[in-house]
Amino acid sequence: MPQEKLNFSIPIAENDPKTFFNVLKAPVCYWLPQKGIDFKNWLQSWNQYQMPIAPAFTMQGKFALVNQFTQEGISIVDANFTVIEHAEALKLGMEIFQHTFGKLPQIHRLSSSMNGTEFSVDLIHPACKYVLNRHGVYSSFSEERIGYDTPFLRDTSENMRTNRRDEPVFNKEISDEYFPFVRVSNYLKKNRSFTIEMGYYRYKCSNGMLMGKRTRYTFRSSYANTSLLRIQEGAFHYFRNIKQRLIKPLETMWNLLQTPLAFDQLHLPAVQMFYDDLKREPYEKRLAAINYMMHLRSRYVAEIGLNFNAAMNIATDLSHHIYGDTFALNRSQSITGAWMSYFKSKNFNPTRFIQEAETNLERLQQKENAFKLSTVLEEDEIDEDPIF
């Protein structure tokens, strides 16, 4: 897959009725066949003439949500469900972005399900970015800086293959740009939460990464017994003082840059992160994913160097390759963000991690399905309720 830089030019088409339609609440009615009528014949008659042949009843405590543009019902919800139209969700996300970063954002990615019940948008701005280089991380919208010229190095025992002397840990000319994004996920159906998340896109190849719930950059709200105003107030309160903490995940990215990893091991972190997903795939698809990861190594070594930062970019690239712009991409980006929390924890041991990844890689390469192993990540490091 060719590299794709971030897209800053997607217009905000709020007048597009396929996505930004008005929603009506309507009572839910149903019909029951009269006694003595064969149900199959009754159903055929109803389908043929589109008219009830028995008394109508109203379902108590339920409403149908209707797309006013198409005049079609799209879901059934409880009476206390708060309808937030997608245009309202987009506006709130833009306000949160402007409040946090001081710029009115642009759309990078927009997704909507076929029936319009699911909506997601990623908002970014070209002037709001962090620059990562060998000296640290610098913000384009604040005076913050982290990192030092002295490398941050993890323990690398004899069990990890070391790099040759002519292969530097990182490219000293590296200058990576990371753009924070605000993702808004809105639903017009039951059993979901309204969500605003913050993450990062890497400019050079449009890799996305969510920060994970441990960094507390995710706001969620139930649709039950609330209002758009209450959700707005809750979101602004949640993100009010978050700018000072946004640089923390980039500090981990800088530490990843300083932690060496041999060329023939660069794909192994991606194997470990996505092992549970890949093992469910057919043998041919597993091999294709492994070959793709190995193919990416040369690209990221040239750009970044022989380190865990390059390995992280292989993983985020793989997630985009597997999921594209589908709703499942959200979960895969959460996995990489959660792994970063694991990396900076005291429990992370590079040698043991690589050994476990090599074992899992052998299992994925077996023709029969790999049996389930306990994941390296703790359960509470991954969102318990994935957005998509």
Tab-separated table of C-alpha atoms in Angstrom:
chain	number	residue	atom	x	y	z
A	1	MET	CA	0.000	0.000	0.000
A	2	PRO	CA	1.554	3.349	-0.988
A	3	GLN	CA	2.139	5.983	1.640
A	4	GLU	CA	-0.646	8.510	1.938
A	5	LYS	CA	-0.082	11.837	3.627
A	6	LEU	CA	-2.779	13.419	5.744
A	7	ASN	CA	-5.673	14.928	3.863
A	8	PHE	CA	-6.476	18.463	5.025
A	9	SER	CA	-8.866	19.291	2.217
A	10	ILE	CA	-12.061	17.254	2.796
A	11	PRO	CA	-14.909	19.800	2.723
A	12	ILE	CA	-17.462	19.850	5.523
A	13	ALA	CA	-20.599	19.052	3.527
A	14	GLU	CA	-23.186	19.673	6.228
A	15	ASN	CA	-25.887	19.868	3.563
A	16	ASP	CA	-25.315	16.279	2.415
A	17	PRO	CA	-28.678	14.640	3.236
A	18	LYS	CA	-27.208	11.120	3.101
A	19	THR	CA	-25.221	11.822	6.272
A	20	PHE	CA	-26.614	15.009	7.800
A	21	PHE	CA	-30.343	14.319	7.776
A	22	ASN	CA	-33.028	15.389	10.242
A	23	VAL	CA	-34.322	12.687	12.572
A	24	LEU	CA	-37.920	12.255	13.640
A	25	LYS	CA	-39.292	10.194	16.531
A	26	ALA	CA	-42.392	8.193	15.656
A	27	PRO	CA	-44.506	5.723	17.631
A	28	VAL	CA	-43.923	2.051	16.931
A	29	CYS	CA	-47.051	0.265	15.729
A	30	TYR	CA	-47.596	-3.411	15.034
A	31	TRP	CA	-50.391	-5.676	13.835
A	32	LEU	CA	-51.512	-9.109	14.956
A	33	PRO	CA	-53.505	-11.481	12.727
A	34	GLN	CA	-57.053	-12.218	13.783
A	35	LYS	CA	-57.952	-15.549	15.264
A	36	GLY	CA	-58.390	-18.300	12.709
A	37	ILE	CA	-56.191	-16.610	10.070
A	38	ASP	CA	-53.181	-18.576	8.890
A	39	PHE	CA	-50.109	-16.485	9.720
A	40	LYS	CA	-48.264	-17.273	6.455
A	41	ASN	CA	-51.271	-16.275	4.319
A	42	TRP	CA	-51.774	-13.171	6.434
A	43	LEU	CA	-48.151	-12.133	5.952
A	44	GLN	CA	-48.329	-12.699	2.190
A	45	SER	CA	-51.477	-10.581	1.990
A	46	TRP	CA	-49.848	-7.805	4.007
A	47	ASN	CA	-46.764	-7.814	1.764
A	48	GLN	CA	-48.905	-7.798	-1.363
A	49	TYR	CA	-51.297	-4.999	-0.428
A	50	GLN	CA	-49.198	-3.104	2.159
A	51	MET	CA	-52.201	-2.723	4.419
A	52	PRO	CA	-53.118	-4.115	7.819
A	53	ILE	CA	-55.799	-6.737	8.016
A	54	ALA	CA	-55.983	-6.674	11.808
A	55	PRO	CA	-56.173	-4.005	14.523
A	56	ALA	CA	-53.008	-1.928	15.098
A	57	PHE	CA	-51.273	-1.665	18.487
A	58	THR	CA	-48.741	0.856	19.780
A	59	MET	CA	-45.608	-0.478	21.435
A	60	GLN	CA	-45.312	1.225	24.801
A	61	GLY	CA	-41.962	2.760	25.785
A	62	LYS	CA	-40.507	2.501	22.280
A	63	PHE	CA	-40.012	4.930	19.419
A	64	ALA	CA	-38.898	4.521	15.843
A	65	LEU	CA	-36.219	6.891	14.566
A	66	VAL	CA	-37.059	8.049	11.056
A	67	ASN	CA	-34.711	9.553	8.480
A	68	GLN	CA	-36.708	12.599	7.413
A	69	PHE	CA	-34.901	12.780	4.058
A	70	THR	CA	-35.755	9.203	2.998
A	71	GLN	CA	-38.895	8.852	5.172
A	72	GLU	CA	-37.573	5.450	6.309
A	73	GLY	CA	-37.299	4.052	9.793
A	74	ILE	CA	-33.702	3.322	10.765
A	75	SER	CA	-33.933	1.949	14.321
A	76	ILE	CA	-36.123	1.417	17.361
A	77	VAL	CA	-35.054	3.026	20.645
A	78	ASP	CA	-36.359	3.434	24.175
A	79	ALA	CA	-38.564	6.394	24.990
A	80	ASN	CA	-35.798	8.045	27.050
A	81	PHE	CA	-33.306	7.968	24.133
A	82	THR	CA	-31.807	11.372	23.307
A	83	VAL	CA	-31.513	11.968	19.576
A	84	ILE	CA	-28.315	13.743	18.554
A	85	GLU	CA	-28.250	14.386	14.835
A	86	HIS	CA	-24.936	13.859	13.070
A	87	ALA	CA	-24.653	17.560	12.188
A	88	GLU	CA	-24.965	18.379	15.906
A	89	ALA	CA	-22.283	15.810	16.762
A	90	LEU	CA	-19.944	17.284	14.140
A	91	LYS	CA	-20.495	20.805	15.473
A	92	LEU	CA	-19.713	19.730	19.040
A	93	GLY	CA	-16.517	18.014	17.908
A	94	MET	CA	-15.421	21.153	16.072
A	95	GLU	CA	-16.089	23.264	19.161
A	96	ILE	CA	-14.062	20.871	21.352
A	97	PHE	CA	-11.162	20.973	18.893
A	98	GLN	CA	-11.221	24.772	18.680
A	99	HIS	CA	-11.433	25.066	22.462
A	100	THR	CA	-8.465	22.697	22.945
A	101	PHE	CA	-6.150	23.747	20.120
A	102	GLY	CA	-7.294	27.267	19.250
A	103	LYS	CA	-8.104	26.501	15.603
A	104	LEU	CA	-11.315	25.707	13.733
A	105	PRO	CA	-10.631	22.156	12.466
A	106	GLN	CA	-10.896	20.474	9.111
A	107	ILE	CA	-12.184	16.988	8.339
A	108	HIS	CA	-9.632	14.259	7.723
A	109	ARG	CA	-11.933	11.217	7.764
A	110	LEU	CA	-15.703	10.818	7.767
A	111	SER	CA	-17.601	7.530	7.910
A	112	SER	CA	-21.289	6.709	8.016
A	113	SER	CA	-23.098	3.380	7.943
A	114	MET	CA	-25.425	2.519	5.066
A	115	ASN	CA	-28.593	3.146	7.077
A	116	GLY	CA	-27.192	6.232	8.808
A	117	THR	CA	-27.302	4.921	12.371
A	118	GLU	CA	-23.500	5.127	12.844
A	119	PHE	CA	-21.369	8.200	12.232
A	120	SER	CA	-17.708	8.977	12.874
A	121	VAL	CA	-15.539	11.966	11.971
A	122	ASP	CA	-11.855	12.805	12.593
A	123	LEU	CA	-11.002	16.499	12.903
A	124	ILE	CA	-7.483	17.955	12.491
A	125	HIS	CA	-5.766	21.228	11.590
A	126	PRO	CA	-2.455	21.708	9.715
A	127	ALA	CA	-1.225	24.326	12.206
A	128	CYS	CA	-1.743	22.090	15.250
A	129	LYS	CA	1.073	19.594	15.402
A	130	TYR	CA	3.964	18.158	17.385
A	131	VAL	CA	7.406	17.703	15.830
A	132	LEU	CA	9.479	14.760	17.031
A	133	ASN	CA	13.231	14.732	16.399
A	134	ARG	CA	16.343	13.375	18.071
A	135	HIS	CA	16.280	16.183	20.653
A	136	GLY	CA	12.742	15.627	21.834
A	137	VAL	CA	9.173	16.653	21.008
A	138	TYR	CA	8.099	20.223	20.269
A	139	SER	CA	4.614	21.702	20.041
A	140	SER	CA	3.551	24.175	17.370
A	141	PHE	CA	0.950	25.719	19.674
A	142	SER	CA	2.704	25.812	23.067
A	143	GLU	CA	6.189	26.157	24.554
A	144	GLU	CA	6.333	22.569	25.811
A	145	ARG	CA	9.298	20.351	24.992
A	146	ILE	CA	10.275	16.903	26.216
A	147	GLY	CA	13.242	14.659	25.614
A	148	TYR	CA	16.980	15.110	25.829
A	149	ASP	CA	20.012	14.377	23.712
A	150	THR	CA	20.907	11.575	26.164
A	151	PRO	CA	19.141	8.446	24.869
A	152	PHE	CA	16.453	6.678	26.863
A	153	LEU	CA	17.442	3.010	26.601
A	154	ARG	CA	15.599	-0.061	27.794
A	155	ASP	CA	17.388	-3.154	29.056
A	156	THR	CA	18.548	-5.229	26.079
A	157	SER	CA	19.931	-8.561	27.267
A	158	GLU	CA	21.874	-11.068	25.225
A	159	ASN	CA	18.619	-12.736	24.175
A	160	MET	CA	17.773	-9.764	21.931
A	161	ARG	CA	19.701	-9.531	18.706
A	162	THR	CA	21.721	-6.313	18.633
A	163	ASN	CA	22.159	-4.020	15.658
A	164	ARG	CA	25.334	-3.950	13.614
A	165	ARG	CA	27.612	-1.001	14.299
A	166	ASP	CA	26.832	0.569	10.957
A	167	GLU	CA	23.086	0.517	11.721
A	168	PRO	CA	22.177	3.444	14.031
A	169	VAL	CA	19.362	3.077	16.547
A	170	PHE	CA	17.588	6.048	14.962
A	171	ASN	CA	17.963	8.294	11.969
A	172	LYS	CA	19.585	11.463	13.326
A	173	GLU	CA	17.853	13.494	10.625
A	174	ILE	CA	14.409	12.313	11.692
A	175	SER	CA	11.750	14.989	11.926
A	176	ASP	CA	8.324	13.443	12.371
A	177	GLU	CA	5.123	15.446	12.533
A	178	TYR	CA	2.187	14.219	14.616
A	179	PHE	CA	-1.190	15.912	14.356
A	180	PRO	CA	-3.637	15.555	17.252
A	181	PHE	CA	-7.144	14.683	16.128
A	182	VAL	CA	-10.569	14.725	17.715
A	183	ARG	CA	-12.812	11.812	16.781
A	184	VAL	CA	-16.552	12.059	17.339
A	185	SER	CA	-18.672	8.897	17.196
A	186	ASN	CA	-22.439	9.275	17.172
A	187	TYR	CA	-25.192	6.665	17.055
A	188	LEU	CA	-28.891	6.619	16.269
A	189	LYS	CA	-29.537	3.234	17.849
A	190	LYS	CA	-29.555	1.506	21.230
A	191	ASN	CA	-26.695	0.084	23.276
A	192	ARG	CA	-24.054	2.574	22.174
A	193	SER	CA	-22.412	5.621	23.720
A	194	PHE	CA	-21.799	9.066	22.342
A	195	THR	CA	-18.010	9.360	22.258
A	196	ILE	CA	-15.335	12.011	21.769
A	197	GLU	CA	-11.744	10.760	21.648
A	198	MET	CA	-8.361	12.319	21.037
A	199	GLY	CA	-5.480	10.666	19.213
A	200	TYR	CA	-2.631	11.319	16.778
A	201	TYR	CA	-2.035	11.030	13.054
A	202	ARG	CA	1.484	10.736	11.664
A	203	TYR	CA	1.731	13.115	8.719
A	204	LYS	CA	4.016	11.090	6.459
A	205	CYS	CA	1.761	8.070	6.085
A	206	SER	CA	-1.540	8.947	7.732
A	207	ASN	CA	-1.152	6.406	10.552
A	208	GLY	CA	-3.728	6.899	13.272
A	209	MET	CA	-3.383	6.060	16.939
A	210	LEU	CA	-5.887	6.468	19.746
A	211	MET	CA	-4.452	7.199	23.149
A	212	GLY	CA	-6.403	4.533	25.055
A	213	LYS	CA	-8.556	4.898	28.141
A	214	ARG	CA	-5.612	4.812	30.568
A	215	THR	CA	-4.565	8.233	29.315
A	216	ARG	CA	-8.120	9.443	29.912
A	217	TYR	CA	-8.599	11.218	26.628
A	218	THR	CA	-11.983	9.629	25.913
A	219	PHE	CA	-15.331	11.173	26.841
A	220	ARG	CA	-18.400	8.919	26.810
A	221	SER	CA	-22.032	9.625	27.481
A	222	SER	CA	-25.133	7.472	27.453
A	223	TYR	CA	-28.027	8.586	25.290
A	224	ALA	CA	-30.531	7.721	28.030
A	225	ASN	CA	-32.164	10.409	30.169
A	226	THR	CA	-29.941	13.238	28.981
A	227	SER	CA	-29.903	16.121	26.508
A	228	LEU	CA	-27.568	17.605	23.942
A	229	LEU	CA	-26.890	20.516	26.328
A	230	ARG	CA	-25.876	18.186	29.170
A	231	ILE	CA	-23.573	16.227	26.838
A	232	GLN	CA	-21.998	19.490	25.626
A	233	GLU	CA	-21.381	20.633	29.196
A	234	GLY	CA	-19.926	17.252	30.157
A	235	ALA	CA	-17.577	17.160	27.156
A	236	PHE	CA	-16.254	20.690	27.712
A	237	HIS	CA	-15.711	19.991	31.398
A	238	TYR	CA	-13.869	16.765	30.545
A	239	PHE	CA	-11.468	18.334	28.033
A	240	ARG	CA	-11.071	21.733	29.707
A	241	ASN	CA	-7.507	21.286	30.973
A	242	ILE	CA	-6.320	18.467	28.772
A	243	LYS	CA	-3.839	20.401	26.598
A	244	GLN	CA	-1.134	20.167	29.259
A	245	ARG	CA	-1.316	16.357	29.145
A	246	LEU	CA	-1.511	15.876	25.387
A	247	ILE	CA	2.248	15.689	25.014
A	248	LYS	CA	2.547	12.637	27.300
A	249	PRO	CA	1.901	9.997	24.591
A	250	LEU	CA	4.478	11.748	22.402
A	251	GLU	CA	6.974	11.363	25.219
A	252	THR	CA	6.413	7.622	24.927
A	253	MET	CA	6.901	7.856	21.153
A	254	TRP	CA	10.255	9.570	21.774
A	255	ASN	CA	11.223	6.816	24.220
A	256	LEU	CA	10.259	4.241	21.596
A	257	LEU	CA	12.606	6.027	19.205
A	258	GLN	CA	15.476	5.585	21.659
A	259	THR	CA	14.860	1.873	22.333
A	260	PRO	CA	16.797	-0.345	19.881
A	261	LEU	CA	15.355	-3.261	17.952
A	262	ALA	CA	17.068	-5.369	15.292
A	263	PHE	CA	15.877	-5.292	11.674
A	264	ASP	CA	14.605	-8.875	11.645
A	265	GLN	CA	12.536	-8.173	14.790
A	266	LEU	CA	10.837	-4.951	13.724
A	267	HIS	CA	7.604	-6.662	12.678
A	268	LEU	CA	7.256	-8.658	15.904
A	269	PRO	CA	5.519	-5.967	18.025
A	270	ALA	CA	2.792	-5.760	15.344
A	271	VAL	CA	2.461	-9.559	15.466
A	272	GLN	CA	1.975	-9.402	19.222
A	273	MET	CA	-0.497	-6.518	19.136
A	274	PHE	CA	-2.750	-8.047	16.476
A	275	TYR	CA	-2.232	-11.709	17.270
A	276	ASP	CA	-5.764	-12.224	18.621
A	277	ASP	CA	-7.222	-10.710	15.439
A	278	LEU	CA	-4.895	-12.437	12.976
A	279	LYS	CA	-5.279	-15.923	14.439
A	280	ARG	CA	-8.979	-15.850	13.528
A	281	GLU	CA	-8.192	-15.169	9.889
A	282	PRO	CA	-7.752	-17.837	7.173
A	283	TYR	CA	-4.221	-19.119	6.641
A	284	GLU	CA	-3.692	-17.185	3.394
A	285	LYS	CA	-4.783	-13.891	4.928
A	286	ARG	CA	-2.514	-14.435	7.935
A	287	LEU	CA	0.468	-15.013	5.660
A	288	ALA	CA	-0.400	-11.948	3.582
A	289	ALA	CA	-0.491	-9.781	6.717
A	290	ILE	CA	2.858	-11.182	7.915
A	291	ASN	CA	4.459	-10.576	4.522
A	292	TYR	CA	3.098	-7.032	4.519
A	293	MET	CA	4.604	-6.342	7.956
A	294	MET	CA	7.982	-7.658	6.839
A	295	HIS	CA	7.790	-5.594	3.672
A	296	LEU	CA	7.285	-2.423	5.740
A	297	ARG	CA	10.535	-2.852	7.673
A	298	SER	CA	12.844	-1.314	5.072
A	299	ARG	CA	10.580	1.721	4.656
A	300	TYR	CA	10.474	2.583	8.337
A	301	VAL	CA	14.140	1.807	8.957
A	302	ALA	CA	15.036	4.353	6.289
A	303	GLU	CA	12.660	6.942	7.769
A	304	ILE	CA	13.066	6.293	11.497
A	305	GLY	CA	15.771	3.743	12.305
A	306	LEU	CA	16.100	0.425	14.114
A	307	ASN	CA	13.930	0.982	17.159
A	308	PHE	CA	10.509	0.394	18.693
A	309	ASN	CA	9.176	3.627	17.189
A	310	ALA	CA	9.625	2.147	13.713
A	311	ALA	CA	7.947	-1.028	14.984
A	312	MET	CA	4.993	0.996	16.291
A	313	ASN	CA	4.580	2.615	12.872
A	314	ILE	CA	4.566	-0.825	11.256
A	315	ALA	CA	1.735	-1.774	13.616
A	316	THR	CA	-0.369	1.318	12.898
A	317	ASP	CA	0.282	0.908	9.172
A	318	LEU	CA	-0.857	-2.705	9.427
A	319	SER	CA	-4.088	-1.681	11.167
A	320	HIS	CA	-4.894	0.709	8.318
A	321	HIS	CA	-3.990	-1.976	5.766
A	322	ILE	CA	-6.299	-4.539	7.404
A	323	TYR	CA	-9.247	-2.334	8.331
A	324	GLY	CA	-8.992	0.628	5.947
A	325	ASP	CA	-11.448	3.360	6.930
A	326	THR	CA	-14.015	0.964	8.345
A	327	PHE	CA	-15.524	1.307	11.794
A	328	ALA	CA	-13.277	-1.562	13.012
A	329	LEU	CA	-10.275	0.752	12.538
A	330	ASN	CA	-11.193	2.408	15.824
A	331	ARG	CA	-10.527	-0.756	17.794
A	332	SER	CA	-7.205	-1.417	16.056
A	333	GLN	CA	-6.002	2.110	16.821
A	334	SER	CA	-6.985	1.595	20.451
A	335	ILE	CA	-4.806	-1.527	20.560
A	336	THR	CA	-1.687	0.391	19.533
A	337	GLY	CA	-2.452	3.140	22.052
A	338	ALA	CA	-2.950	0.589	24.831
A	339	TRP	CA	0.319	-1.099	23.910
A	340	MET	CA	2.121	2.215	24.442
A	341	SER	CA	0.806	2.253	28.008
A	342	TYR	CA	2.157	-1.265	28.426
A	343	PHE	CA	5.542	-0.269	26.946
A	344	LYS	CA	6.133	2.501	29.483
A	345	SER	CA	5.012	0.366	32.438
A	346	LYS	CA	7.422	-1.384	34.795
A	347	ASN	CA	6.048	-4.736	33.609
A	348	PHE	CA	7.433	-4.336	30.099
A	349	ASN	CA	10.492	-6.474	29.387
A	350	PRO	CA	11.714	-6.173	25.771
A	351	THR	CA	13.431	-9.551	25.747
A	352	ARG	CA	10.424	-11.468	27.051
A	353	PHE	CA	8.107	-9.495	24.777
A	354	ILE	CA	10.104	-10.385	21.654
A	355	GLN	CA	10.348	-14.047	22.654
A	356	GLU	CA	6.569	-14.281	23.083
A	357	ALA	CA	6.033	-12.509	19.769
A	358	GLU	CA	8.326	-14.984	17.979
A	359	THR	CA	6.310	-17.861	19.427
A	360	ASN	CA	3.048	-16.278	18.272
A	361	LEU	CA	4.490	-15.649	14.810
A	362	GLU	CA	5.297	-19.360	14.474
A	363	ARG	CA	1.713	-20.187	15.422
A	364	LEU	CA	0.303	-17.806	12.839
A	365	GLN	CA	2.472	-19.397	10.162
A	366	GLN	CA	1.083	-22.849	10.902
A	367	LYS	CA	-1.528	-24.044	8.430
A	368	GLU	CA	-3.996	-25.049	11.124
A	369	ASN	CA	-5.618	-22.316	13.170
A	370	ALA	CA	-3.505	-21.057	16.053
A	371	PHE	CA	-5.031	-21.826	19.415
A	372	LYS	CA	-5.741	-18.962	21.773
A	373	LEU	CA	-3.014	-17.686	24.065
A	374	SER	CA	-3.385	-15.147	26.828
A	375	THR	CA	-2.758	-11.704	25.388
A	376	VAL	CA	0.279	-9.713	26.453
A	377	LEU	CA	-1.889	-6.722	27.175
A	378	GLU	CA	-3.948	-6.719	30.343
A	379	GLU	CA	-7.672	-6.628	29.757
A	380	ASP	CA	-8.058	-3.205	31.343
A	381	GLU	CA	-5.520	-1.703	28.963
A	382	ILE	CA	-7.924	-2.047	26.030
A	383	ASP	CA	-11.280	-0.320	25.898
A	384	GLU	CA	-13.891	-2.660	27.307
A	385	ASP	CA	-16.529	-1.197	25.003
A	386	PRO	CA	-14.955	-0.647	21.560
A	387	ILE	CA	-16.667	2.149	19.682
A	388	PHE	CA	-17.163	0.174	16.493
